[in-house]
Amino acid sequence: MQQSNSPPTAKRLLYALLGLSLFWPLPAAATNGPDATENSAAGQTAKQSPQSPEFSLDEVEITAARDSAPDDGYIAKRSSAATKTDTPLEETARSLSVVTGEQMAARGVTDLFDALSYTPGFSDATANRDSRHFLAQIRGFINNFVTHTDGLRMLQGVGVANPNYDTYSFERIEVLRGPAGILYGAGNPGGVVNQVSKQPTSQPLREIQLQTGSNNLFNGAIDLGGAVNAQGNAEFRLTARSSDENTSMDYGKAERHFIAPALTWRPSDNTSLTILTHFQKDDIKGAPDINPYRYLPNHGLYGYSGTRFYGEHDYDRFTKNDKELGYILKHRFNDTWTVTQSARHSTIDEKSRVIYVDSAANGVASRSAEYLDTDLSANIIDTYFQADWSSGAVKHVTLLGFDYQNTGYDYNYAWGSVADLDLTAMNYGQKITDPDFTYMWKYKVKQTGWYLQDQLKFGRWTATAGGRYDRYDSNRLERLTNTYTRIDQSAFTGRLGLVYDAGNGLFPYISYDESFEGQQGTDRYGNAFDPTTGRQYELGVQYAPENSSIRYTAAIFDLRKQNMLTDDPLNQAGQTRYQVQTGETSARGLELEANIAALKGFNLTAAYTYMPKHEITKDTAAANIGRKTANVSKHSASFWLDTAAPAQEQGILAQGWGFGAGLRYIGSRYDYTNTVKLGGVVLTDAMVRYDSGGWRYALNVHNLFDREYVIGTFPAEGYEYVNPGRTFRLTATRRW
């Protein structure tokens, strides 16, 4: 380690960036929308260091080492997803899964659904797997299209304008199950999905990838990185991919293009600044549902092909332009204090035109057109100070943080009837004009959060305690009527966790965590609703023997979402219907997970989830109590086994074959009304690869036996979504 002083220019830049966390909240008190206003904040890993009793901001003269190498490999050992600090997974009193880059490559991952399909507590049996958005369940609670990237929430609009980045741009995916309000603010009680971006590297990295597959898929990708200058204090990364394929619907076509340049600058051993950018364009022509849907016998389209296109070639289209500019700043003041600041500015421009079939009879389909035009501009910043210190025999890692987000969102929606379609002649080519806007909403959002967390280590025990206070406003202008809807809410969330090192790699733990979500609307007396809340008790154990590539976890949990809206018992027929906050949904379950790397030449990933209870436990309508949550399986399981990658010589893969196979079981489940029970299904995935001359050739097949299964059902409307069938990908990758 060496001593150094930050040069004046670097110090001025540092202070200016830190000052943003104070100045960003100053714009006029804007407001906050419903789901779109949920808070997010989670920073990047801050490195622990020996203790020191003092620090000075004006004279930065300290001893520090460069950040350690990233935690890579088939099995992750550390993560900051559950604590915001660089913590060994076994010392985290939470159920946490890390899907590494090696795992994603072995399974031929193409999207988040594929990435998380072998993760306990996760299910995509929610709605159609549409490449425009990511909608899934964690512990039976729908994520409402919300994901996080590099610890910061990906801000989105109300059901649309949702970021859905290409998985090739990520090093790994982290899933923190259960409430996470103290670190991430407003959010779903089921958990958090955090995507970790590929960042600049000090070692040279060059990768090209070509891929083809089912549905006339073709894409090409590059991943480049390394040092920028001879001093080694500047590094870059450039990741990009271009993809073109047909959808499973007739006449459907999907294109995606993204590029993500990144740069890291280290003006001193104590300071680093990483600039992260991401530019992505999605263009989908044809029907929006990437999965075909099957019509039920009571629907007029029953018996027709599930992949038939009922729109117009020149009308049905979805486009989204997503742009992001952000940074991660880390600075060590002395051996005790470190500061990390993450920030992002993002914009989304999204347009969607779709023609739907309202009804069909006598060979004629009556149709309507839906037109969406949305724009989003969002800023989010998270700053936290970390102190590594001791008080007697107790070692502390203390966080004190503040985050802020400001979002502007325009939402314009139109719906109207259009010309009928002759189902025999299929008379495409009719002129379609956009219907007049039905809704024209303008949202303004401001949210602030303050949090404090302490990790205490004493003897064989590690404890975590913390609290957070959030406040946000929302203001929605209905431009057609020039009326405003305002929400002003606040919430406090806390956490407690305790882990015991029982020796020989065994770590039992217990934890309690809370979350909240913003809730719009008022009761019959005009009183604004409070946020919905989540609370969870979890008891678990982790087994991770030292100097091994093995990790087993087991967790039982009791999770409840409370303050949910239910019908007001004072409602009268024919009068305005009001709601009250007395609803509750409860979930209890068991999760098991195993990860083993390079054991006698094999890698293994296995998971099992058992949820005997996931139902409504409080409601003003007695008939609803005990109703099971839609599309939540009592049993689900997965198992993946592949041969470990051959040894490398001077960075070149040794010649040889590799194989892999996986099984996924999705158990039976009920629809929303509990009148339809959906059967379970076993799905099979497979992989074959061959390494030679620096190239890796891999064939991945998903749903090998082409099993069809329902992932969502809407019997009142007469149709249900089904799996898209077998898909395959042939990939050639060259890294040097």
Short mmCIF file of C-alpha atoms in Angstrom, two decimals, residues 139-141 535 557-562 564 583-589 611-618 627-629 632:
data_model
loop_
_atom_site.label_atom_id
_atom_site.label_comp_id
_atom_site.label_asym_id
_atom_site.label_seq_id
_atom_site.Cartn_x
_atom_site.Cartn_y
_atom_site.Cartn_z
CA ARG A 139 -42.30 -15.49 -3.19
CA GLY A 140 -45.68 -15.22 -4.88
CA PHE A 141 -45.78 -11.40 -5.09
CA ARG A 535 -43.20 -7.60 7.04
CA PHE A 557 -40.39 -17.52 6.12
CA ASP A 558 -43.62 -15.87 7.19
CA LEU A 559 -44.34 -12.94 4.85
CA ARG A 560 -47.38 -10.65 4.93
CA LYS A 561 -48.54 -7.75 2.78
CA GLN A 562 -50.84 -5.50 4.81
CA MET A 564 -54.24 -3.60 1.11
CA GLY A 583 -56.76 -6.32 3.38
CA GLU A 584 -53.90 -8.72 3.95
CA THR A 585 -52.17 -11.45 1.93
CA SER A 586 -50.04 -13.99 3.79
CA ALA A 587 -47.34 -16.33 2.55
CA ARG A 588 -45.45 -19.05 4.37
CA GLY A 589 -42.89 -21.29 2.80
CA MET A 611 -45.41 -22.64 -0.22
CA PRO A 612 -48.30 -24.38 1.52
CA LYS A 613 -49.91 -21.03 2.24
CA HIS A 614 -50.25 -18.03 -0.06
CA GLU A 615 -53.72 -16.60 0.36
CA ILE A 616 -55.95 -13.71 1.41
CA THR A 617 -56.14 -13.65 5.19
CA LYS A 618 -58.03 -10.38 5.73
CA ARG A 627 -58.72 -17.52 -1.51
CA LYS A 628 -55.38 -18.62 -2.92
CA THR A 629 -53.18 -16.10 -4.72
CA VAL A 632 -48.68 -19.35 -7.14
#
